[in-house]
mmCIF file of C-alpha atoms in Angstrom:
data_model
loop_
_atom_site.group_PDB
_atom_site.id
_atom_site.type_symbol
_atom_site.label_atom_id
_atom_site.label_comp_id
_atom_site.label_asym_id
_atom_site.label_seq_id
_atom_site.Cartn_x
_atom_site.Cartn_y
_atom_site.Cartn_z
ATOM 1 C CA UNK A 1 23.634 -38.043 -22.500
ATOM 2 C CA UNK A 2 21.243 -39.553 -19.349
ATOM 3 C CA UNK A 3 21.547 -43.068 -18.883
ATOM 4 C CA UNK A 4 18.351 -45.233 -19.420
ATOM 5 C CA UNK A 5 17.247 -47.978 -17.775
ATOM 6 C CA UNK A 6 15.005 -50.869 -18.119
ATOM 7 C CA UNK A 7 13.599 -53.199 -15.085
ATOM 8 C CA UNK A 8 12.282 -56.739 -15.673
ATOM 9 C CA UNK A 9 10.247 -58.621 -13.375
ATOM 10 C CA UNK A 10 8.613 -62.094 -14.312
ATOM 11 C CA UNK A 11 10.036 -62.216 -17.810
ATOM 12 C CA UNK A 12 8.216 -58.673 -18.475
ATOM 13 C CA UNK A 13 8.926 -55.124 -19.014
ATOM 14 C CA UNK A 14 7.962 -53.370 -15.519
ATOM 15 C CA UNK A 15 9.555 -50.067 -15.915
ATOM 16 C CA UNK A 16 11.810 -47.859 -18.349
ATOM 17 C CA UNK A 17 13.489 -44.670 -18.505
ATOM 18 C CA UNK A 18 16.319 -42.710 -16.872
ATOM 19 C CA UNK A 19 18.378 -44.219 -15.022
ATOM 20 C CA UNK A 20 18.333 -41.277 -12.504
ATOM 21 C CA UNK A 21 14.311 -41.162 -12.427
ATOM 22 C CA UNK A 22 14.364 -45.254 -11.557
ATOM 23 C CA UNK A 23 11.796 -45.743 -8.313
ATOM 24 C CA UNK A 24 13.022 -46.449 -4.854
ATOM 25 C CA UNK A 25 11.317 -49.977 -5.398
ATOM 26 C CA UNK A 26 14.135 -50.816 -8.039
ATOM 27 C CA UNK A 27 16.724 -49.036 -7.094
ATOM 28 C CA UNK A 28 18.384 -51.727 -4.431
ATOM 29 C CA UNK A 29 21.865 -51.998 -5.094
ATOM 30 C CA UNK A 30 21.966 -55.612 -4.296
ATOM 31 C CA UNK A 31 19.306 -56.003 -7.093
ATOM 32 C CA UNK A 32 20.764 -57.762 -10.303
ATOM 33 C CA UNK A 33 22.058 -55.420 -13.099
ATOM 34 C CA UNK A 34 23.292 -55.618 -16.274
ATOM 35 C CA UNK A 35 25.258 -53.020 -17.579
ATOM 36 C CA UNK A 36 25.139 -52.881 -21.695
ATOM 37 C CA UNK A 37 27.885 -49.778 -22.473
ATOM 38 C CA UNK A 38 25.836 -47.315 -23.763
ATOM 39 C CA UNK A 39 24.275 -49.396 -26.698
ATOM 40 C CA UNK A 40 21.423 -49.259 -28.798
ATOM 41 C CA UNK A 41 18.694 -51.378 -27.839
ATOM 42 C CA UNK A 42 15.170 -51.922 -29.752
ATOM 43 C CA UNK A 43 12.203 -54.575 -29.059
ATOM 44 C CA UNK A 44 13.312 -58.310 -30.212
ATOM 45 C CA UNK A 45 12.716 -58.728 -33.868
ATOM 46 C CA UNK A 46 9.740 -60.570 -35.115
ATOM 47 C CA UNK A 47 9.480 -62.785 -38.210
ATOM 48 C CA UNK A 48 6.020 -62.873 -39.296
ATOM 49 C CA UNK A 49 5.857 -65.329 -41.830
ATOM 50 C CA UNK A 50 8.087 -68.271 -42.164
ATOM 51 C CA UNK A 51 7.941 -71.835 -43.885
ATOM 52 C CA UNK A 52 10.853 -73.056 -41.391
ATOM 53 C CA UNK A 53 9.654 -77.003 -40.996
ATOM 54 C CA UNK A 54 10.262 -79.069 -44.352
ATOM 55 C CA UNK A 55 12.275 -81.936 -45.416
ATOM 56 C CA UNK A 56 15.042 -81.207 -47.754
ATOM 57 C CA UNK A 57 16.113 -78.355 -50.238
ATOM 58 C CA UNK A 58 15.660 -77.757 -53.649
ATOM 59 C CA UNK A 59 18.949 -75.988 -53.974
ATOM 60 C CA UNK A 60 19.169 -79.029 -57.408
ATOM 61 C CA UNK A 61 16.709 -77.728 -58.778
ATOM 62 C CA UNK A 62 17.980 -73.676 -58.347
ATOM 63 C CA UNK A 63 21.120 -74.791 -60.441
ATOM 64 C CA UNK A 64 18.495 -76.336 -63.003
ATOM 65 C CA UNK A 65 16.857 -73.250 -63.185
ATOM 66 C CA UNK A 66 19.944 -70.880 -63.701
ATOM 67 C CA UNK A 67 21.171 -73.703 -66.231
ATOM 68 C CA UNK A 68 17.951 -73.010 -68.449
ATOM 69 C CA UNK A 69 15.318 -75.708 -67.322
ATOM 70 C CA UNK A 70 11.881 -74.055 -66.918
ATOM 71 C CA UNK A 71 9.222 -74.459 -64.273
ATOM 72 C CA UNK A 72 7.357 -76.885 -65.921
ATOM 73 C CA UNK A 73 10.454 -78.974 -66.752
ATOM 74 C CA UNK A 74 11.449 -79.207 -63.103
ATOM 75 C CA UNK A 75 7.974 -80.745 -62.418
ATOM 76 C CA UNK A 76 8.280 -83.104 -64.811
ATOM 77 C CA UNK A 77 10.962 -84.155 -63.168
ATOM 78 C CA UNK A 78 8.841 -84.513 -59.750
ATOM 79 C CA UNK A 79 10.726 -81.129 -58.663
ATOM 80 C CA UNK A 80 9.023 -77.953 -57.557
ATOM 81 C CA UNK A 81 6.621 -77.889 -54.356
ATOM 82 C CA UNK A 82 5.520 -81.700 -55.041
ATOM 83 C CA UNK A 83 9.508 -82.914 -54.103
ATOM 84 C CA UNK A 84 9.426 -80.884 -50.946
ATOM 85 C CA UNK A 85 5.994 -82.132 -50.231
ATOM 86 C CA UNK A 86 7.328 -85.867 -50.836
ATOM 87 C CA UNK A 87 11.014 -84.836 -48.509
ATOM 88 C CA UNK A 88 8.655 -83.918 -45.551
ATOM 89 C CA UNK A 89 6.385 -86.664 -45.556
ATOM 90 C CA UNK A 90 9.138 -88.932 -45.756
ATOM 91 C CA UNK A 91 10.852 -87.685 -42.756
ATOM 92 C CA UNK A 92 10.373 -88.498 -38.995
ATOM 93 C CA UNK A 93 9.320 -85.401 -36.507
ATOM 94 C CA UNK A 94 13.348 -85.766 -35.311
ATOM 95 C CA UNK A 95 14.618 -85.061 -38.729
ATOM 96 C CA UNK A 96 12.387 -82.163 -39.792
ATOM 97 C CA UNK A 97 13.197 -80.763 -36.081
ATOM 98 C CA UNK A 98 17.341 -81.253 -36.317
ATOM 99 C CA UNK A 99 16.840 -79.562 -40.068
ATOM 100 C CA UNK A 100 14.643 -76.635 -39.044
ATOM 101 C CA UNK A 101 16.811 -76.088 -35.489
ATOM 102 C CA UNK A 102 19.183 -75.151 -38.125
ATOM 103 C CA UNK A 103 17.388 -72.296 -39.772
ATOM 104 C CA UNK A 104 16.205 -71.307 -36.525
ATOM 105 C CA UNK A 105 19.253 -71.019 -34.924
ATOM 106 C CA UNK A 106 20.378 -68.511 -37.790
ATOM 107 C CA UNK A 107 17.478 -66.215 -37.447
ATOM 108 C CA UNK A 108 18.221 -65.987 -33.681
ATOM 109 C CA UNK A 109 21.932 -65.284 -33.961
ATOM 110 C CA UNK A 110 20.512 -61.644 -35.690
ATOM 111 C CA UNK A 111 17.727 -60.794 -32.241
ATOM 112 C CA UNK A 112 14.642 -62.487 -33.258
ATOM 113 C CA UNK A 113 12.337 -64.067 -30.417
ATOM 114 C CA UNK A 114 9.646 -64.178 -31.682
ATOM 115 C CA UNK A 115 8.561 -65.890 -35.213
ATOM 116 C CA UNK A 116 5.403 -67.408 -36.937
ATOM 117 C CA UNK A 117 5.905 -70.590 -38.391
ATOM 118 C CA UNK A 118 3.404 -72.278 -41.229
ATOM 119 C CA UNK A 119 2.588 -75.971 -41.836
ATOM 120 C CA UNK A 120 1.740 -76.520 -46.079
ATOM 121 C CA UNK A 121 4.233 -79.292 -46.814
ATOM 122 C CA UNK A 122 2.314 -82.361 -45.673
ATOM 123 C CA UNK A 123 -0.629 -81.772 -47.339
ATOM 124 C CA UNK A 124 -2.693 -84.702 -45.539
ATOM 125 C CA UNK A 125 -3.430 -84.930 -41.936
ATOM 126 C CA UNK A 126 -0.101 -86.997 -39.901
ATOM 127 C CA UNK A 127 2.349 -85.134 -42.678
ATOM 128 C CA UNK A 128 0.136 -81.721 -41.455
ATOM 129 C CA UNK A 129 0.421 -82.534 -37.802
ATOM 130 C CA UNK A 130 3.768 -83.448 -38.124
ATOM 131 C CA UNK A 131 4.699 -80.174 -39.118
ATOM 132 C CA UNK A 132 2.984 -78.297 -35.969
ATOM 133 C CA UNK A 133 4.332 -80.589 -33.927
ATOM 134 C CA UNK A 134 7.817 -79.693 -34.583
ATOM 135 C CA UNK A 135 6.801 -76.159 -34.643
ATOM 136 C CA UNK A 136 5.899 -76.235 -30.940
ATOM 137 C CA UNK A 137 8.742 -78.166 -30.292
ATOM 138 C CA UNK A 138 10.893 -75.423 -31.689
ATOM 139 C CA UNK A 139 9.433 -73.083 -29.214
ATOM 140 C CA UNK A 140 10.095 -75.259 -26.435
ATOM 141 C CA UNK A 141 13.551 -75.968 -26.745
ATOM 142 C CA UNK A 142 15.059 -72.493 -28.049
ATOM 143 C CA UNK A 143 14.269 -69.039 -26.601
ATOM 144 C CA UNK A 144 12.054 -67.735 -29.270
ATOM 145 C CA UNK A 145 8.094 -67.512 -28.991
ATOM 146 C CA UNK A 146 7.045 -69.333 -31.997
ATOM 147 C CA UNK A 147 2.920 -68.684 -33.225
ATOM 148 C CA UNK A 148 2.216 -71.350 -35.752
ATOM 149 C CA UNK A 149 -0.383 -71.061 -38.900
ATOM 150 C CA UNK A 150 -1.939 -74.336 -40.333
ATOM 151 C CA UNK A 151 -1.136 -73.702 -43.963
ATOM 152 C CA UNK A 152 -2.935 -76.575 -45.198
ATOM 153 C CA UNK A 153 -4.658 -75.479 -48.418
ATOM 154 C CA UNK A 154 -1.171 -74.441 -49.549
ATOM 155 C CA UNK A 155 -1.475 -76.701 -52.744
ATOM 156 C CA UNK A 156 -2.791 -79.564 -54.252
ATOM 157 C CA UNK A 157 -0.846 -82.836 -53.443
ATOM 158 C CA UNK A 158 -0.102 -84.896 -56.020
ATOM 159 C CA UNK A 159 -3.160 -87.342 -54.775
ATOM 160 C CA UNK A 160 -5.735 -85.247 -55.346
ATOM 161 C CA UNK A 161 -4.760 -83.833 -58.803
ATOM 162 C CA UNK A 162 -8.042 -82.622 -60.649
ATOM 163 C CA UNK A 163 -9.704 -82.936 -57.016
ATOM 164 C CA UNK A 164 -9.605 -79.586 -55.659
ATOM 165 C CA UNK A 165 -12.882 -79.508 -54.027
ATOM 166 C CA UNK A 166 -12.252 -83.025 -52.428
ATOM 167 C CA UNK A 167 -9.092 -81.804 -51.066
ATOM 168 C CA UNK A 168 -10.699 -78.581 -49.675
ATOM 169 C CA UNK A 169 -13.182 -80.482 -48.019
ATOM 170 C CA UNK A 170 -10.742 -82.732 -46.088
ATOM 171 C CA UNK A 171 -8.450 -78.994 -44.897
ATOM 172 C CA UNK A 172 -11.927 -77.890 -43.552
ATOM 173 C CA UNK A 173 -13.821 -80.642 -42.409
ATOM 174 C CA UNK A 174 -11.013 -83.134 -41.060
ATOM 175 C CA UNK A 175 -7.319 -81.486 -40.597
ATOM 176 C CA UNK A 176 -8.265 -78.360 -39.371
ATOM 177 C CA UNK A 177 -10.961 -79.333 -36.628
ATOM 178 C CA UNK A 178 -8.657 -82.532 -35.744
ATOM 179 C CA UNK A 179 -5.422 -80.432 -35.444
ATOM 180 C CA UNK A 180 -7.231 -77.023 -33.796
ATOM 181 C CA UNK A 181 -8.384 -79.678 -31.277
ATOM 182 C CA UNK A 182 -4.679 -81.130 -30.919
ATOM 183 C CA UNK A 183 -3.920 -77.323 -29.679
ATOM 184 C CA UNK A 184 -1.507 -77.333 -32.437
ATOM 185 C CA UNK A 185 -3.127 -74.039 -34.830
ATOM 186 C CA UNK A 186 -2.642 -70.312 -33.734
ATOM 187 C CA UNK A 187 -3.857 -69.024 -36.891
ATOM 188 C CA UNK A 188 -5.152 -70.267 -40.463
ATOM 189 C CA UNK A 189 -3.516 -69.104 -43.653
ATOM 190 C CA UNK A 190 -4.184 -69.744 -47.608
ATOM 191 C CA UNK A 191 -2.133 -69.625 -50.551
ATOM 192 C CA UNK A 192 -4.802 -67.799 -52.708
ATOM 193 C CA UNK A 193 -4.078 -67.644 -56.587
ATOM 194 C CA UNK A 194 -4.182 -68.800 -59.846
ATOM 195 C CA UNK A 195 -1.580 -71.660 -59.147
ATOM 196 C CA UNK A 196 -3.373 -71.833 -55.750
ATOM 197 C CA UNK A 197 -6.336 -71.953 -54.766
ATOM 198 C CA UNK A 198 -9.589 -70.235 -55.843
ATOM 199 C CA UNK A 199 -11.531 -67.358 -54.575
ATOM 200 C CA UNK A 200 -14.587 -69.621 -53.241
ATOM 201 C CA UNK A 201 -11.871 -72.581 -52.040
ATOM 202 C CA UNK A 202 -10.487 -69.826 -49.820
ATOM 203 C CA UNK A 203 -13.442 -68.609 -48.907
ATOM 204 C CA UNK A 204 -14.624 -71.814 -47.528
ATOM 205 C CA UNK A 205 -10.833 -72.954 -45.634
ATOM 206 C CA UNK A 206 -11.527 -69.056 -44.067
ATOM 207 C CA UNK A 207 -15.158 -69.820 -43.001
ATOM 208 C CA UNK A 208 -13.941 -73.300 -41.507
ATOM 209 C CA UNK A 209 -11.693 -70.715 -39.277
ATOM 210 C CA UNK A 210 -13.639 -68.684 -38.519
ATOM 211 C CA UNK A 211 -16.546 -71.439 -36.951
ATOM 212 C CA UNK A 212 -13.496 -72.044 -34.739
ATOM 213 C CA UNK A 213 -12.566 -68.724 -33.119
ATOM 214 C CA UNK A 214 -8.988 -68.700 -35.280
ATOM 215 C CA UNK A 215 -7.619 -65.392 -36.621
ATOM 216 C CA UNK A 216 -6.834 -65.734 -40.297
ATOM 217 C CA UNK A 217 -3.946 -64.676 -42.981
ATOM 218 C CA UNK A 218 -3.427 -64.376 -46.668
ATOM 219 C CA UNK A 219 -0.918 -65.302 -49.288
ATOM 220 C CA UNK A 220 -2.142 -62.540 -51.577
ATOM 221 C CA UNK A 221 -1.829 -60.775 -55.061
ATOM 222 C CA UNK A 222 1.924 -62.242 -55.772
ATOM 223 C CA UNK A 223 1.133 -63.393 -59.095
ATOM 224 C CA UNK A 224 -1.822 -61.921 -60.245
ATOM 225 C CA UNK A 225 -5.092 -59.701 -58.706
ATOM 226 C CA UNK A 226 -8.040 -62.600 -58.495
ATOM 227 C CA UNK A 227 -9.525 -60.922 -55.080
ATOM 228 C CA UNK A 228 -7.933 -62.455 -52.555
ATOM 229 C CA UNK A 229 -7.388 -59.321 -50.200
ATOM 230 C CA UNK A 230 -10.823 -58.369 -50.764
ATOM 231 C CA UNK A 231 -11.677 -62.039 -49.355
ATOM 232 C CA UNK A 232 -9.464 -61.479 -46.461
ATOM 233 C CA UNK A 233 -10.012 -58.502 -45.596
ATOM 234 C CA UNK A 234 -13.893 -59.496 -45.355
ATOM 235 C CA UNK A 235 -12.973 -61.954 -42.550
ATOM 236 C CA UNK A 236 -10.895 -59.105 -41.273
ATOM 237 C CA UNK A 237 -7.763 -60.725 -41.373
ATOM 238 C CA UNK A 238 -4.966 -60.241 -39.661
ATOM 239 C CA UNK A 239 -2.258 -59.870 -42.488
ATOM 240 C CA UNK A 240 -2.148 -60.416 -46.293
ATOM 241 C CA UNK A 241 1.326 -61.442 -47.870
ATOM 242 C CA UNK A 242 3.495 -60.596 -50.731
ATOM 243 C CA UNK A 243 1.102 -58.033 -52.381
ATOM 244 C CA UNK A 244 3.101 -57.426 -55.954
ATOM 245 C CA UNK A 245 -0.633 -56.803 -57.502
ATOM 246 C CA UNK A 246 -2.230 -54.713 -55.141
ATOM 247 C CA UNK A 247 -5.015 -52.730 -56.320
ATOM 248 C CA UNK A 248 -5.791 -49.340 -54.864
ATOM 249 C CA UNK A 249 -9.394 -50.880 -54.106
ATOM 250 C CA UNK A 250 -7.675 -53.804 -52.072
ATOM 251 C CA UNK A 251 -5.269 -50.666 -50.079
ATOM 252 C CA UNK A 252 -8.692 -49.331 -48.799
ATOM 253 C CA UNK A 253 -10.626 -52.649 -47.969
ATOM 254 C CA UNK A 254 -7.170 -52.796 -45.836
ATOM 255 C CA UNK A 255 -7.527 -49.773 -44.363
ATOM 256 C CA UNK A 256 -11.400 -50.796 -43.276
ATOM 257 C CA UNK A 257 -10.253 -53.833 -42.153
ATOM 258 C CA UNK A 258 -7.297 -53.344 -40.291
ATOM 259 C CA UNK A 259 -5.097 -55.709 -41.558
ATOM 260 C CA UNK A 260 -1.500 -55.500 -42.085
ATOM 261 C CA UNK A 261 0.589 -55.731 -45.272
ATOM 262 C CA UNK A 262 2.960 -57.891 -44.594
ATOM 263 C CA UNK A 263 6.144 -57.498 -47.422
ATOM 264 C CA UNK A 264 8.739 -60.315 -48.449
ATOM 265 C CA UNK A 265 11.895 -59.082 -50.337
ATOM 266 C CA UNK A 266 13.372 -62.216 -49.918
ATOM 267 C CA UNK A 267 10.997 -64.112 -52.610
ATOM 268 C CA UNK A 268 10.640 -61.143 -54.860
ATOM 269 C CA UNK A 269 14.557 -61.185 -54.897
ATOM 270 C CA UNK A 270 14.739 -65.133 -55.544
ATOM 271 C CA UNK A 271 11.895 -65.510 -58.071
ATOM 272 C CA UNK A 272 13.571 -62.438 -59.864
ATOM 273 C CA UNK A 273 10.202 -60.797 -59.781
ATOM 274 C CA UNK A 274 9.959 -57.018 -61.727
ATOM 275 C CA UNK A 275 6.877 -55.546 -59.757
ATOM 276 C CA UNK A 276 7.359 -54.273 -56.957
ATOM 277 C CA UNK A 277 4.691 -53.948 -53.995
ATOM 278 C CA UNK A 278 2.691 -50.664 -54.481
ATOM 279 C CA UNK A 279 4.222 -48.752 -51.592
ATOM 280 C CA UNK A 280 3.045 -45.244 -52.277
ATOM 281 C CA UNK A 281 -0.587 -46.780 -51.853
ATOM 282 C CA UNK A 282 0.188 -48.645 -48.819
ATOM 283 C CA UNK A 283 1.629 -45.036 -47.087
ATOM 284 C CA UNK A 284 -1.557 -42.688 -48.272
ATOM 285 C CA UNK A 285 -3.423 -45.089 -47.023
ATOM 286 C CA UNK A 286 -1.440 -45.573 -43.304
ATOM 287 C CA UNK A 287 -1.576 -49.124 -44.096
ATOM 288 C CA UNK A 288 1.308 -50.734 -41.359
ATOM 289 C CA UNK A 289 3.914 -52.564 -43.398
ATOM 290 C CA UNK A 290 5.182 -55.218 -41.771
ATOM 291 C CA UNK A 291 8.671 -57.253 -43.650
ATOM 292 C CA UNK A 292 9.549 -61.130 -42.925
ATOM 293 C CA UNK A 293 12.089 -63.871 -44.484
ATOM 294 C CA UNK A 294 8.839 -65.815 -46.154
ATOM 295 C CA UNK A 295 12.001 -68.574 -45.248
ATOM 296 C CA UNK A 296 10.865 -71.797 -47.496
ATOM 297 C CA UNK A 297 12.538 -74.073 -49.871
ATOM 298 C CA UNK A 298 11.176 -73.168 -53.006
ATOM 299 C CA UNK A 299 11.551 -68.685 -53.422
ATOM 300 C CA UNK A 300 12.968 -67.989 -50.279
ATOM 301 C CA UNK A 301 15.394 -69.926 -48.751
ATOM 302 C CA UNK A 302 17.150 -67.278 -46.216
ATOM 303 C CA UNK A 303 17.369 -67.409 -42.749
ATOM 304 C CA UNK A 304 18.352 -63.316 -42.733
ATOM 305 C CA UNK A 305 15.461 -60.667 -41.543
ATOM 306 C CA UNK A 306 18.693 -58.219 -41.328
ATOM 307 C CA UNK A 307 18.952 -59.127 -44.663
ATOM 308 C CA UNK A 308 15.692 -58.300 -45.652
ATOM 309 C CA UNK A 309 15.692 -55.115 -44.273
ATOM 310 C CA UNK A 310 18.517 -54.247 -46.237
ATOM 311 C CA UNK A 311 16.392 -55.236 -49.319
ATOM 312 C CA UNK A 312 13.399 -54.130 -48.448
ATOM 313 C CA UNK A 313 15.063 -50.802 -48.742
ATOM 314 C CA UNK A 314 17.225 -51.219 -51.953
ATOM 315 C CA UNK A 315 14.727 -53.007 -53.544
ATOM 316 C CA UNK A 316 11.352 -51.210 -52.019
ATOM 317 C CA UNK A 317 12.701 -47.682 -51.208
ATOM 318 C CA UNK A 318 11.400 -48.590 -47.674
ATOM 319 C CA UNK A 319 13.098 -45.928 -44.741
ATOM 320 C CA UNK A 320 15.052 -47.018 -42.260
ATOM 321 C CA UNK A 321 12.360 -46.122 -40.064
ATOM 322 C CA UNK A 322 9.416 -48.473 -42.079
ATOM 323 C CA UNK A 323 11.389 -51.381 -41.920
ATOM 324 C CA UNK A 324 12.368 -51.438 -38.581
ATOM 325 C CA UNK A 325 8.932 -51.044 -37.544
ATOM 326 C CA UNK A 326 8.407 -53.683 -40.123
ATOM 327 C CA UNK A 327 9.856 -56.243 -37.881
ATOM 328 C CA UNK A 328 8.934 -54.976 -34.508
ATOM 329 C CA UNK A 329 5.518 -53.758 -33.938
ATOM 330 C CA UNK A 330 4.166 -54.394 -37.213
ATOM 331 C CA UNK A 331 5.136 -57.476 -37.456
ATOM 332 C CA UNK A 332 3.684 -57.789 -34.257
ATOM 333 C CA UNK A 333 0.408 -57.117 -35.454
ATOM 334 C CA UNK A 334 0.453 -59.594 -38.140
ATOM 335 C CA UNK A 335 0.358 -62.116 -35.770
ATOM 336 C CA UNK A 336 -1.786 -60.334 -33.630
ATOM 337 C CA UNK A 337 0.128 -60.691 -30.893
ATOM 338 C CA UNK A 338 0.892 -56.084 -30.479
ATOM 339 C CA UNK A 339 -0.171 -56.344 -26.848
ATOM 340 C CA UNK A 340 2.494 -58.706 -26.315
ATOM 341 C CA UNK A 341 5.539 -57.956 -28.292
ATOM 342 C CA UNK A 342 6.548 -55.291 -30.840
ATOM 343 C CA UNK A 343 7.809 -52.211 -28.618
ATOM 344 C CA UNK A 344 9.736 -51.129 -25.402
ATOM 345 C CA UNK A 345 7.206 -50.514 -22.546
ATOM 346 C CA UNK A 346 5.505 -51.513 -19.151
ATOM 347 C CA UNK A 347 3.153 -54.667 -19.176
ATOM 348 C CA UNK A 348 5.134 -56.264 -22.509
ATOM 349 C CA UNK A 349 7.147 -59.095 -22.737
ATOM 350 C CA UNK A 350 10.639 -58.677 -21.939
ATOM 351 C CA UNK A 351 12.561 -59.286 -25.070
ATOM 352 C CA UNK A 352 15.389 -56.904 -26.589
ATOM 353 C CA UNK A 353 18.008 -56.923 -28.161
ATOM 354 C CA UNK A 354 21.434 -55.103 -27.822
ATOM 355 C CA UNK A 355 23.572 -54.027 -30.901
ATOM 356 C CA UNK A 356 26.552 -52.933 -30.974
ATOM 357 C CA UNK A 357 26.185 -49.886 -33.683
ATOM 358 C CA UNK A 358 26.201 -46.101 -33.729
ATOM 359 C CA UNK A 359 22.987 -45.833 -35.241
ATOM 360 C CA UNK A 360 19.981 -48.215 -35.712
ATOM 361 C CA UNK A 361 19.865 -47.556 -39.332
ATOM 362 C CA UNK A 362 23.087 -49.891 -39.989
ATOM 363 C CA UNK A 363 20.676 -52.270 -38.971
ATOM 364 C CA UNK A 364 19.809 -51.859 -42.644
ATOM 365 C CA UNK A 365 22.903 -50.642 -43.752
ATOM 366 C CA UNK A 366 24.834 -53.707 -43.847
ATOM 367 C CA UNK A 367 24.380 -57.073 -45.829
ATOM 368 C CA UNK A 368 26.325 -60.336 -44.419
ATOM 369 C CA UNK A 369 27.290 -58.428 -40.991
ATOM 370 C CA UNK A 370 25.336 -58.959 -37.508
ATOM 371 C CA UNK A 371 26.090 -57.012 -35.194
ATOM 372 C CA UNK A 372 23.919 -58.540 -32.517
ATOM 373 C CA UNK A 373 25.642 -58.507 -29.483
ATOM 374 C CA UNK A 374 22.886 -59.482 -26.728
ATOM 375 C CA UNK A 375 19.802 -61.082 -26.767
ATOM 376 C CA UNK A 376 17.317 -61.247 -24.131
ATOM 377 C CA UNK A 377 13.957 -62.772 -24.134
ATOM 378 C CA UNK A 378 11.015 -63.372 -21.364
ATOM 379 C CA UNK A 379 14.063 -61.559 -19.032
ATOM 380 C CA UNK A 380 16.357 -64.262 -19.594
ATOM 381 C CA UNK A 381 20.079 -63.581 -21.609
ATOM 382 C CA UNK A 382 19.957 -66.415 -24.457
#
């Protein structure tokens, strides 16, 4: 077996290949090397959509669940989304950091360096920016390229109960101008469904991105089919999420579109959910398939994406193959960010990871082992 070899200049990819085809320029002896034994290596793993910053847990309310209570019991009790909602607006921007350096610091024991991280628990404007904040913060005190998504029309706060069209209007005409200004929004996301928000509420939160230059994403079809991946997909979007009730006429508007399906085994595990994403659509169609820990609170509290590609094969009949794509260059795509990270070549940033297996698909295989063994990003060993 030739040796490869991969040269990085400037925290980027310059050159890859054999070792013994390696170009005069970079083959100096006195040059730095790292020698990695013969391991696999693949791109740093990406996790594409993430609720990381929040105050609090509801693990309480998990053991009310399992002990009988319903949904709409909890919320009498001022549980569910509202209690997060309440944790995060309660707590400083030091507190909701020190909580979500936690999960972070999980997800980048198992290679990832890059993640997306969404706002949607502050629900007014300091709770929203508060959230962002700390999400940039994140990215500048761990090695990990963090994209963040203003999530703000992720549900009603308790304020403006029976005032949905009130609260729409202050996401699009005063927290997302005020916070895209702040330099604090990569991308603009909606939760879009019958416990969400409407068809025409989306529309107008993705219009009010769109007048700004922002890219735009989807929580789609996880409960029910009310349109909202034919909605995103006419503002070509760059990913819609979950996906449980798909149609076959939502596949194609995907395929026209371009935009990614972006899977979350995590919260169709937690929520104990029975249908499954239609798969078999998504392949005759070529639509990428990108996976992700959808880490939050409420139906997905892991900080695993080995984990999830585990399930998003035992669950999903995914292939090895599909779901590590799923969290390399797909995933890179539904951030659109697949110039910049998602494969192995020249002009890319410089972030891989080493493992210490015989073959990439134990990536999958295993469940509660990491066999992560090096991590570099922008060049630099974390």
């Amino acid at each position: 077996m030739l040796d490869a070899a991969i040269v990085v200049r400037d925290g980027g990819i310059v050159w890859l290949g054999y070792e013994a085809s390696l170009p005069p320029e970079f083959a100096d002896p006195a040059l730095p090397r790292h020698d990695v034994g013969g391991r696999w290596i693949t791109p740093g793993l990406i996790d594409c959509h993430t609720h990381l910053v929040y105050g609090g847990n509801r693990a309480d309310e998990f053991a009310l669940r399992l002990a009988g209570a319903s949904y709409q019991e909890i919320a009498r009790r001022g549980g569910g989304i509202v209690s997060t909602v309440r944790a995060t607006r309660l707590a400083d921007e030091e507190s909701l950091f020190e909580q979500a350096a936690g999960r972070l610091e999980a997800l980048l024991a198992e290679g990832v360096t890059t993640l997306e991280i969404k706002s949607g628990y502050g629900l007014n404007l300091d709770g929203e920016r508060k959230m962002l904040r700390v999400a940039r913060r994140l990215g500048q005190h761990y090695p990990v390229t963090v994209y963040t998504t203003f999530l703000g029309a992720h549900a009603l706060p308790p304020e403006y109960q029976g005032r949905a069209d009130e609260y729409i209007n202050l996401v699009c005409d005063v927290m997302l101008p005020r916070l895209h200004g702040e330099g604090l929004i990569d991308a603009v996301d909606v939760f879009c469904e019958n416990i969400g928000f409407s068809v025409a509420h989306s529309e107008r939160v993705l219009k009010a991105a769109q007048q700004l230059g922002l890219p735009v994403k989807m929580h789609a079809e996880q409960l029910s089919n009310i349109g909202a991946t034919q909605l995103a997909t006419g503002f070509n979007a760059l990913s819609v999420d979950h996906l449980e009730h798909l149609s076959e006429a939502d596949v194609i508007a995907m395929q026209h579109s371009g935009t990614v399906a972006v899977l979350l085994p995590g919260a169709y595990y937690f929520v104990r959910e029975t249908r499954q994403p239609p798969l078999d659509l998504l392949r005759r169609y070529g639509i990428p398939m990108a996976l992700a820990t959808d880490s939050n609170p409420g139906t997905s509290p892991t900080t695993s994406l080995l984990l999830m590609l585990n399930m998003a094969c035992t669950l999903f009949r995914m292939t090895v193959a599909e779901v590590l794509q799923g969290v390399t260059i797909h995933a890179a795509q539904a951030i659109g960010q697949s110039a910049r990270h998602g494969l192995l070549e020249p002009g890319r940033a410089a972030d891989f990871v080493v493992w210490s297996v015989d073959s990439l698909a134990e990536l999958a295989y295993w469940s509660g082992l990491n066999p992560c063994r090096i991590v570099v990003r922008g060049g630099c060993i974390t």
